[in-house]
Amino acid sequence: MLTLPALPADTGLNLMQRLEEIAQFSEGGPGVTRRPFTAEHRRANEMIATWMRQAGLEVRIDAAGTLIGRRPGPPGAKTLLIGSHQDTIRQGGKYDGIFGIALPILVLEMLRERSLPYAVEVLAFADEEGVRFPTALMGPRVLAGTFDSANLQKTDKDGETLAAALADFGGDPAGIAAARRDPDDLLGYLEMHIEQGPVLESLGLPVGIVTAICGIERWTVELTGQAAHAGTTPMDLRRDAFAGAAEIALAVESHCRETEGLVGIVASVSVLPNVPNAIPGKATFSVELRASEDSIREAAAAAISEKVEAVSARRGLNYSLTKTYAQKAVPCDPWLRGTLARSLVQGGFRPHRLMSGATHDASAMADLCPVAMLFTRCRDGLSHHPDEAITAEDAQASVACLASFLQMLDPD
Ligand SMILES: [Zn+2]
């Protein structure tokens, strides 16, 4: 096994301290509110740029407002991209996004004197959450060449266009197309992120390797029966749309419980008439499925459609099914995943694999190059919340894994 230099024991604490410091750049509490292209974003970027320079990185900002710190490689070497987003939702936490920026910069500072056979760039994306403008994942989409320039004319609640906010920030709306990266120059993209779920905590593991960012599909289901008096209609003559919906909801739940790599929910339920003494004549609800593989999701959608049909037939209901949204799963790259697994083993951690149930910058980066993600345990699985928390020990474990990963990654 490769011998790696011992990691300073306080690196996790240093990372926690940096995350604490940058959390002050917030529009106000509770929690952190940092929207893209604002004064808070500008001050956060100044701090990130300082960290980058301290790590020996060359700092620039691209046309989309992504702050980039580059460590050059040997002549002709390809580049590994590592990044995440600096922005938060309103009253978000101190870790979602920014963790994946502060961490690699600190690791590159530690590895400053060690040679690597490739270049590295740390990317601090401006806008992942889509809180200020009705667009999201702007930075990675610009790099991948999948950004729709029509979005530049979209406005925030004060009527300012994305183009104006970006230009004022030091970005370059006219240079968006030219900011696209050449996949031939890239080894891939790695994103370190808090898990935002309870899996690692329930397993007692500090980190986990993402297999795929889930694919998503959503349906609206409408069941129509017969509204009638709840006292005078015998039980066997009822056509109760809500009872049909409830049966389908339980079927969705049990199907997802029994299927590895699949989660699903029935929600957004509305019932008519919604009164205690009338049989519901109509029930409308959403079904959402998320799966690590598209084939799993498609099979589940087919099984649930059959269930809707069967329940409706037995209960004398009419039904309609409308697909309202679909997004393909993004599988993580086997080579990057394999190297992550070796780096976890090197650190003495079980290389547990898990799906990402949430979308990330990596989702859009997958249109550009191979992607991988490493999740870090968060307290109570909580995120998008002021109480979002990780421990210094888990921060240290994450630092150790990335340091090993960077030294093990062999581009040849
Ligand atoms: Zn995030």
Short mmCIF file of C-alpha atoms and ligand atoms in Angstrom, two decimals:
data_model
loop_
_atom_site.label_atom_id
_atom_site.label_comp_id
_atom_site.label_asym_id
_atom_site.label_seq_id
_atom_site.Cartn_x
_atom_site.Cartn_y
_atom_site.Cartn_z
CA MET A 1 0.00 0.00 0.00
CA LEU A 2 1.09 3.54 -0.78
CA THR A 3 2.62 5.30 2.22
CA LEU A 4 1.10 8.69 2.72
CA PRO A 5 2.39 11.40 5.05
CA ALA A 6 0.59 11.65 8.38
CA LEU A 7 -2.15 14.23 8.45
CA PRO A 8 -1.88 17.01 11.05
CA ALA A 9 -4.40 16.07 13.76
CA ASP A 10 -5.96 19.53 13.85
CA THR A 11 -6.84 19.75 10.16
CA GLY A 12 -10.50 18.90 10.83
CA LEU A 13 -10.64 21.65 13.46
CA ASN A 14 -9.06 24.12 11.03
CA LEU A 15 -11.70 23.24 8.47
CA MET A 16 -14.47 23.73 11.05
CA GLN A 17 -13.00 27.10 11.97
CA ARG A 18 -12.93 28.24 8.34
CA LEU A 19 -16.55 27.14 7.88
CA GLU A 20 -17.48 29.07 11.03
CA GLU A 21 -15.68 32.19 9.75
CA ILE A 22 -17.27 32.22 6.33
CA ALA A 23 -20.75 31.66 7.80
CA GLN A 24 -20.67 35.30 8.99
CA PHE A 25 -21.23 36.41 5.39
CA SER A 26 -24.97 36.05 5.60
CA GLU A 27 -27.94 38.34 5.00
CA GLY A 28 -29.07 37.59 8.56
CA GLY A 29 -30.03 34.76 10.84
CA PRO A 30 -31.06 32.28 11.91
CA GLY A 31 -28.64 30.17 9.91
CA VAL A 32 -26.88 31.35 6.78
CA THR A 33 -28.52 33.17 3.88
CA ARG A 34 -26.09 33.81 1.03
CA ARG A 35 -27.67 34.40 -2.35
CA PRO A 36 -25.60 34.63 -5.53
CA PHE A 37 -24.10 37.91 -6.76
CA THR A 38 -24.76 39.80 -3.52
CA ALA A 39 -22.47 41.70 -1.11
CA GLU A 40 -22.35 38.55 1.06
CA HIS A 41 -21.27 36.44 -1.92
CA ARG A 42 -18.59 38.99 -2.75
CA ARG A 43 -17.18 38.92 0.78
CA ALA A 44 -17.33 35.11 0.90
CA ASN A 45 -15.41 34.98 -2.39
CA GLU A 46 -12.76 37.33 -1.01
CA MET A 47 -12.23 34.91 1.88
CA ILE A 48 -12.19 31.87 -0.42
CA ALA A 49 -9.68 33.63 -2.71
CA THR A 50 -7.44 34.31 0.31
CA TRP A 51 -7.55 30.62 1.25
CA MET A 52 -6.80 29.71 -2.37
CA ARG A 53 -3.75 31.98 -2.54
CA GLN A 54 -2.53 30.60 0.78
CA ALA A 55 -2.71 27.14 -0.81
CA GLY A 56 -0.63 28.38 -3.75
CA LEU A 57 -3.53 28.36 -6.21
CA GLU A 58 -3.88 30.79 -9.13
CA VAL A 59 -7.21 32.59 -8.67
CA ARG A 60 -9.63 33.81 -11.33
CA ILE A 61 -13.36 34.23 -11.83
CA ASP A 62 -15.06 32.84 -14.94
CA ALA A 63 -17.86 34.34 -17.02
CA ALA A 64 -20.55 32.70 -14.86
CA GLY A 65 -19.11 34.11 -11.63
CA THR A 66 -17.50 30.81 -10.60
CA LEU A 67 -14.40 31.46 -8.48
CA ILE A 68 -11.60 29.14 -9.63
CA GLY A 69 -8.32 28.31 -7.92
CA ARG A 70 -5.84 26.40 -10.07
CA ARG A 71 -2.83 24.32 -9.13
CA PRO A 72 -0.90 23.73 -12.37
CA GLY A 73 0.20 20.24 -13.32
CA PRO A 74 3.09 18.91 -15.40
CA PRO A 75 3.13 20.08 -19.06
CA GLY A 76 0.24 18.54 -21.02
CA ALA A 77 -1.35 17.04 -17.90
CA LYS A 78 -5.12 16.90 -17.57
CA THR A 79 -7.05 18.70 -14.83
CA LEU A 80 -9.09 17.29 -11.96
CA LEU A 81 -11.95 19.59 -10.97
CA ILE A 82 -13.16 19.65 -7.35
CA GLY A 83 -15.94 21.91 -6.22
CA SER A 84 -19.36 22.77 -4.90
CA HIS A 85 -21.54 25.85 -4.38
CA GLN A 86 -21.03 28.85 -2.11
CA ASP A 87 -24.71 29.85 -2.04
CA THR A 88 -27.33 28.72 0.46
CA ILE A 89 -31.08 28.61 0.65
CA ARG A 90 -32.75 31.20 2.89
CA GLN A 91 -31.83 30.35 6.50
CA GLY A 92 -29.70 27.41 5.47
CA GLY A 93 -26.74 25.88 7.28
CA LYS A 94 -22.98 26.33 7.49
CA TYR A 95 -22.01 23.21 5.54
CA ASP A 96 -24.23 22.54 2.53
CA GLY A 97 -22.08 23.53 -0.46
CA ILE A 98 -19.31 25.55 1.19
CA PHE A 99 -17.92 22.40 2.87
CA GLY A 100 -16.98 21.11 -0.60
CA ILE A 101 -15.05 24.33 -1.35
CA ALA A 102 -13.21 24.95 1.92
CA LEU A 103 -12.16 21.30 2.26
CA PRO A 104 -10.23 20.79 -1.00
CA ILE A 105 -8.49 24.16 -0.62
CA LEU A 106 -7.23 23.11 2.81
CA VAL A 107 -6.09 19.73 1.47
CA LEU A 108 -4.25 21.36 -1.43
CA GLU A 109 -2.54 23.67 1.05
CA MET A 110 -1.35 20.57 2.95
CA LEU A 111 -0.17 18.95 -0.29
CA ARG A 112 1.51 22.12 -1.55
CA GLU A 113 5.00 20.61 -1.51
CA ARG A 114 3.98 17.22 -2.94
CA SER A 115 3.89 16.70 -6.67
CA LEU A 116 0.80 15.35 -8.37
CA PRO A 117 0.75 14.04 -11.96
CA TYR A 118 -2.19 16.26 -12.93
CA ALA A 119 -3.51 19.79 -12.43
CA VAL A 120 -6.27 20.55 -9.92
CA GLU A 121 -8.88 23.29 -9.94
CA VAL A 122 -11.16 24.12 -7.03
CA LEU A 123 -14.47 25.58 -8.19
CA ALA A 124 -16.71 27.75 -6.01
CA PHE A 125 -19.97 27.88 -7.94
CA ALA A 126 -22.13 30.98 -7.49
CA ASP A 127 -25.65 29.62 -7.81
CA GLU A 128 -26.70 26.03 -7.21
CA GLU A 129 -29.82 26.49 -5.11
CA GLY A 130 -31.70 28.80 -7.49
CA VAL A 131 -32.97 30.94 -4.60
CA ARG A 132 -32.47 34.39 -6.13
CA PHE A 133 -33.15 33.80 -9.83
CA PRO A 134 -35.51 31.19 -11.30
CA THR A 135 -32.55 29.16 -12.56
CA ALA A 136 -30.05 26.87 -10.82
CA LEU A 137 -26.79 25.00 -11.44
CA MET A 138 -25.62 27.93 -13.53
CA GLY A 139 -21.85 27.51 -13.03
CA PRO A 140 -21.60 23.84 -14.04
CA ARG A 141 -24.03 24.32 -16.92
CA VAL A 142 -21.86 27.09 -18.33
CA LEU A 143 -18.77 24.85 -18.07
CA ALA A 144 -20.65 21.99 -19.74
CA GLY A 145 -22.11 24.23 -22.47
CA THR A 146 -25.69 23.36 -21.43
CA PHE A 147 -26.67 26.75 -19.99
CA ASP A 148 -29.64 28.36 -21.74
CA SER A 149 -28.67 32.01 -22.31
CA ALA A 150 -32.35 33.00 -22.24
CA ASN A 151 -32.00 32.60 -18.44
CA LEU A 152 -29.82 35.73 -18.39
CA GLN A 153 -32.94 37.86 -18.85
CA LYS A 154 -34.72 36.30 -15.86
CA THR A 155 -35.18 38.64 -12.90
CA ASP A 156 -35.02 38.46 -9.13
CA LYS A 157 -37.82 39.79 -6.91
CA ASP A 158 -36.43 43.33 -7.24
CA GLY A 159 -36.57 43.20 -11.03
CA GLU A 160 -32.79 42.94 -11.57
CA THR A 161 -31.83 40.62 -14.43
CA LEU A 162 -29.37 37.78 -13.95
CA ALA A 163 -27.23 39.39 -16.69
CA ALA A 164 -27.02 42.69 -14.80
CA ALA A 165 -26.29 41.03 -11.44
CA LEU A 166 -23.61 38.84 -13.00
CA ALA A 167 -21.94 41.74 -14.85
CA ASP A 168 -21.99 43.88 -11.70
CA PHE A 169 -20.32 41.00 -9.82
CA GLY A 170 -17.43 40.72 -12.27
CA GLY A 171 -18.82 37.97 -14.45
CA ASP A 172 -19.27 38.29 -18.19
CA PRO A 173 -22.72 37.54 -19.66
CA ALA A 174 -21.35 37.94 -23.20
CA GLY A 175 -18.54 35.49 -22.48
CA ILE A 176 -20.79 32.63 -21.30
CA ALA A 177 -20.45 30.54 -24.46
CA ALA A 178 -16.66 30.88 -24.47
CA ALA A 179 -16.41 29.74 -20.84
CA ARG A 180 -17.32 26.20 -21.87
CA ARG A 181 -14.58 23.70 -21.01
CA ASP A 182 -13.05 21.07 -23.26
CA PRO A 183 -13.75 17.59 -21.85
CA ASP A 184 -10.48 16.34 -23.35
CA ASP A 185 -8.58 18.54 -20.86
CA LEU A 186 -10.35 17.07 -17.84
CA LEU A 187 -9.91 13.98 -15.68
CA GLY A 188 -13.25 14.44 -14.01
CA TYR A 189 -15.15 16.31 -11.32
CA LEU A 190 -15.26 15.40 -7.62
CA GLU A 191 -17.74 16.92 -5.19
CA MET A 192 -17.45 16.57 -1.41
CA HIS A 193 -20.79 17.31 0.28
CA ILE A 194 -22.63 16.69 3.52
CA GLU A 195 -24.99 13.76 3.12
CA GLN A 196 -28.21 15.72 3.82
CA GLY A 197 -29.76 12.45 4.97
CA PRO A 198 -29.53 10.00 7.91
CA VAL A 199 -27.91 6.94 6.26
CA LEU A 200 -24.27 7.40 7.35
CA GLU A 201 -25.33 8.39 10.85
CA SER A 202 -27.50 5.28 11.15
CA LEU A 203 -24.54 3.12 10.05
CA GLY A 204 -22.04 4.90 12.30
CA LEU A 205 -19.83 5.89 9.34
CA PRO A 206 -18.13 9.27 8.82
CA VAL A 207 -18.10 9.16 5.01
CA GLY A 208 -19.72 7.31 2.12
CA ILE A 209 -19.22 6.97 -1.61
CA VAL A 210 -22.06 8.06 -3.87
CA THR A 211 -23.10 5.47 -6.46
CA ALA A 212 -25.35 7.79 -8.44
CA ILE A 213 -27.34 10.97 -8.17
CA CYS A 214 -30.88 9.72 -8.33
CA GLY A 215 -33.18 10.07 -11.29
CA ILE A 216 -36.58 11.57 -10.47
CA GLU A 217 -40.06 11.32 -11.91
CA ARG A 218 -43.33 12.82 -10.76
CA TRP A 219 -46.90 11.98 -11.59
CA THR A 220 -50.26 13.58 -10.87
CA VAL A 221 -52.97 10.99 -10.29
CA GLU A 222 -56.66 11.89 -10.30
CA LEU A 223 -59.29 9.43 -9.07
CA THR A 224 -62.97 10.11 -9.63
CA GLY A 225 -65.69 8.21 -7.77
CA GLN A 226 -69.06 9.42 -6.54
CA ALA A 227 -69.59 12.00 -3.83
CA ALA A 228 -72.57 10.93 -1.73
CA HIS A 229 -74.10 11.10 1.74
CA ALA A 230 -71.82 9.39 4.23
CA GLY A 231 -74.70 8.08 6.34
CA THR A 232 -77.16 6.79 3.75
CA THR A 233 -74.79 5.04 1.31
CA PRO A 234 -74.02 1.43 2.32
CA MET A 235 -70.35 0.52 2.48
CA ASP A 236 -70.50 -1.87 -0.46
CA LEU A 237 -72.12 0.71 -2.74
CA ARG A 238 -69.57 3.47 -2.22
CA ARG A 239 -67.13 4.75 -4.82
CA ASP A 240 -64.74 6.48 -2.41
CA ALA A 241 -61.94 8.21 -4.30
CA PHE A 242 -59.91 8.97 -1.17
CA ALA A 243 -59.98 5.34 0.06
CA GLY A 244 -58.61 4.39 -3.38
CA ALA A 245 -55.88 7.04 -3.03
CA ALA A 246 -54.97 5.72 0.43
CA GLU A 247 -54.67 2.18 -0.91
CA ILE A 248 -52.39 3.39 -3.70
CA ALA A 249 -50.28 5.42 -1.24
CA LEU A 250 -49.66 2.31 0.86
CA ALA A 251 -48.82 0.31 -2.26
CA VAL A 252 -46.25 2.95 -3.34
CA GLU A 253 -44.71 2.85 0.12
CA SER A 254 -44.42 -0.94 0.26
CA HIS A 255 -43.09 -1.18 -3.32
CA CYS A 256 -40.34 1.35 -2.48
CA ARG A 257 -39.53 -0.37 0.83
CA GLU A 258 -39.07 -3.66 -1.00
CA THR A 259 -36.93 -2.26 -3.84
CA GLU A 260 -33.22 -1.52 -3.32
CA GLY A 261 -32.18 1.87 -4.68
CA LEU A 262 -35.73 3.27 -4.84
CA VAL A 263 -37.55 5.84 -2.71
CA GLY A 264 -41.00 7.24 -3.34
CA ILE A 265 -43.77 9.30 -1.85
CA VAL A 266 -47.42 10.12 -2.31
CA ALA A 267 -48.15 13.73 -1.33
CA SER A 268 -49.97 16.92 -2.41
CA VAL A 269 -53.28 15.21 -1.69
CA SER A 270 -56.52 17.06 -2.30
CA VAL A 271 -59.95 15.62 -1.70
CA LEU A 272 -63.42 16.80 -2.83
CA PRO A 273 -65.67 17.38 -1.06
CA ASN A 274 -63.39 17.62 1.92
CA VAL A 275 -66.07 17.42 4.64
CA PRO A 276 -66.72 14.86 7.41
CA ASN A 277 -70.16 13.71 6.23
CA ALA A 278 -69.68 13.20 2.48
CA ILE A 279 -67.95 10.39 0.61
CA PRO A 280 -64.98 11.85 -1.30
CA GLY A 281 -65.92 11.91 -4.98
CA LYS A 282 -62.54 13.04 -6.14
CA ALA A 283 -58.94 12.61 -4.94
CA THR A 284 -55.90 14.14 -6.60
CA PHE A 285 -52.34 13.40 -5.48
CA SER A 286 -48.73 13.35 -6.61
CA VAL A 287 -46.45 10.34 -6.82
CA GLU A 288 -42.71 10.99 -6.81
CA LEU A 289 -40.12 8.27 -7.42
CA ARG A 290 -36.33 8.61 -7.08
CA ALA A 291 -33.91 5.83 -7.99
CA SER A 292 -30.21 5.27 -8.47
CA GLU A 293 -30.86 3.59 -11.84
CA ASP A 294 -33.37 4.63 -14.48
CA SER A 295 -34.39 1.00 -15.08
CA ILE A 296 -35.40 0.64 -11.40
CA ARG A 297 -37.44 3.82 -11.57
CA GLU A 298 -39.12 2.89 -14.83
CA ALA A 299 -40.05 -0.56 -13.53
CA ALA A 300 -41.51 1.02 -10.39
CA ALA A 301 -43.52 3.52 -12.44
CA ALA A 302 -44.95 0.66 -14.51
CA ALA A 303 -45.86 -1.37 -11.40
CA ILE A 304 -47.52 1.62 -9.76
CA SER A 305 -49.51 2.45 -12.92
CA GLU A 306 -50.83 -1.12 -12.89
CA LYS A 307 -51.75 -0.75 -9.24
CA VAL A 308 -53.67 2.48 -9.95
CA GLU A 309 -55.55 0.70 -12.71
CA ALA A 310 -56.35 -2.36 -10.54
CA VAL A 311 -57.47 -0.34 -7.50
CA SER A 312 -59.62 1.92 -9.69
CA ALA A 313 -61.27 -1.07 -11.42
CA ARG A 314 -62.08 -2.82 -8.12
CA ARG A 315 -63.45 0.35 -6.50
CA GLY A 316 -65.40 1.60 -9.52
CA LEU A 317 -63.24 4.71 -9.93
CA ASN A 318 -62.13 6.50 -13.07
CA TYR A 319 -58.50 7.49 -13.09
CA SER A 320 -56.00 9.61 -14.98
CA LEU A 321 -52.21 9.55 -14.72
CA THR A 322 -50.10 12.50 -15.92
CA LYS A 323 -46.32 12.51 -15.85
CA THR A 324 -45.27 16.03 -14.82
CA TYR A 325 -41.49 15.71 -14.48
CA ALA A 326 -38.63 13.37 -15.29
CA GLN A 327 -34.87 13.65 -14.75
CA LYS A 328 -32.42 10.88 -15.52
CA ALA A 329 -30.11 9.36 -12.91
CA VAL A 330 -26.43 10.39 -13.04
CA PRO A 331 -24.17 7.41 -12.35
CA CYS A 332 -20.84 8.17 -10.69
CA ASP A 333 -17.69 7.20 -12.60
CA PRO A 334 -16.30 3.72 -11.76
CA TRP A 335 -12.64 4.84 -11.92
CA LEU A 336 -13.11 7.82 -9.61
CA ARG A 337 -15.36 5.76 -7.32
CA GLY A 338 -12.78 2.98 -7.19
CA THR A 339 -10.04 5.42 -6.22
CA LEU A 340 -12.31 6.90 -3.56
CA ALA A 341 -12.94 3.39 -2.19
CA ARG A 342 -9.20 2.72 -1.96
CA SER A 343 -8.63 6.05 -0.23
CA LEU A 344 -11.31 5.23 2.36
CA VAL A 345 -9.79 1.83 3.03
CA GLN A 346 -6.39 3.51 3.36
CA GLY A 347 -7.88 5.76 6.06
CA GLY A 348 -9.39 2.78 7.88
CA PHE A 349 -12.97 3.55 6.83
CA ARG A 350 -15.49 1.10 5.40
CA PRO A 351 -16.18 2.22 1.79
CA HIS A 352 -19.96 2.23 2.11
CA ARG A 353 -21.87 3.10 -1.06
CA LEU A 354 -25.08 5.13 -1.13
CA MET A 355 -27.33 6.98 -3.55
CA SER A 356 -27.68 10.75 -3.55
CA GLY A 357 -31.38 11.54 -3.20
CA ALA A 358 -30.73 15.23 -3.89
CA THR A 359 -29.47 17.07 -6.95
CA HIS A 360 -25.97 18.61 -6.84
CA ASP A 361 -23.59 20.62 -9.04
CA ALA A 362 -22.25 17.19 -10.03
CA SER A 363 -25.60 16.49 -11.73
CA ALA A 364 -24.87 19.19 -14.32
CA MET A 365 -21.09 18.54 -14.41
CA ALA A 366 -21.90 15.02 -15.64
CA ASP A 367 -22.71 16.57 -19.03
CA LEU A 368 -19.06 17.68 -19.21
CA CYS A 369 -16.92 14.92 -17.68
CA PRO A 370 -16.95 11.87 -15.37
CA VAL A 371 -18.20 12.78 -11.88
CA ALA A 372 -17.91 11.35 -8.38
CA MET A 373 -19.10 12.40 -4.93
CA LEU A 374 -18.08 11.72 -1.36
CA PHE A 375 -20.65 12.31 1.39
CA THR A 376 -19.83 13.28 4.97
CA ARG A 377 -22.16 12.35 7.84
CA CYS A 378 -24.32 15.20 9.17
CA ARG A 379 -26.17 15.36 12.49
CA ASP A 380 -29.71 13.97 12.44
CA GLY A 381 -29.53 13.87 8.64
CA LEU A 382 -30.44 17.55 8.76
CA SER A 383 -29.72 20.07 5.99
CA HIS A 384 -31.25 23.22 4.51
CA HIS A 385 -31.68 24.22 8.14
CA PRO A 386 -29.81 26.52 10.60
CA ASP A 387 -29.09 23.46 12.81
CA GLU A 388 -27.14 21.67 10.07
CA ALA A 389 -24.04 20.20 11.79
CA ILE A 390 -21.02 17.96 11.32
CA THR A 391 -18.27 17.01 13.79
CA ALA A 392 -14.58 17.99 13.68
CA GLU A 393 -13.76 14.24 13.67
CA ASP A 394 -15.81 13.72 10.52
CA ALA A 395 -14.24 16.82 8.97
CA GLN A 396 -10.83 15.28 9.74
CA ALA A 397 -11.90 11.95 8.20
CA SER A 398 -13.09 13.75 5.05
CA VAL A 399 -9.82 15.67 4.78
CA ALA A 400 -7.87 12.41 5.15
CA CYS A 401 -9.92 10.71 2.43
CA LEU A 402 -9.42 13.55 -0.04
CA ALA A 403 -5.70 13.78 0.71
CA SER A 404 -5.33 10.03 0.03
CA PHE A 405 -7.55 10.21 -3.04
CA LEU A 406 -5.45 12.99 -4.60
CA GLN A 407 -2.22 11.05 -4.01
CA MET A 408 -3.66 7.76 -5.28
CA LEU A 409 -5.34 9.11 -8.41
CA ASP A 410 -3.33 7.89 -11.35
CA PRO A 411 -4.27 9.51 -14.66
CA ASP A 412 -2.32 6.98 -16.72
ZN ZN B 1 -25.58 21.52 -1.73
#
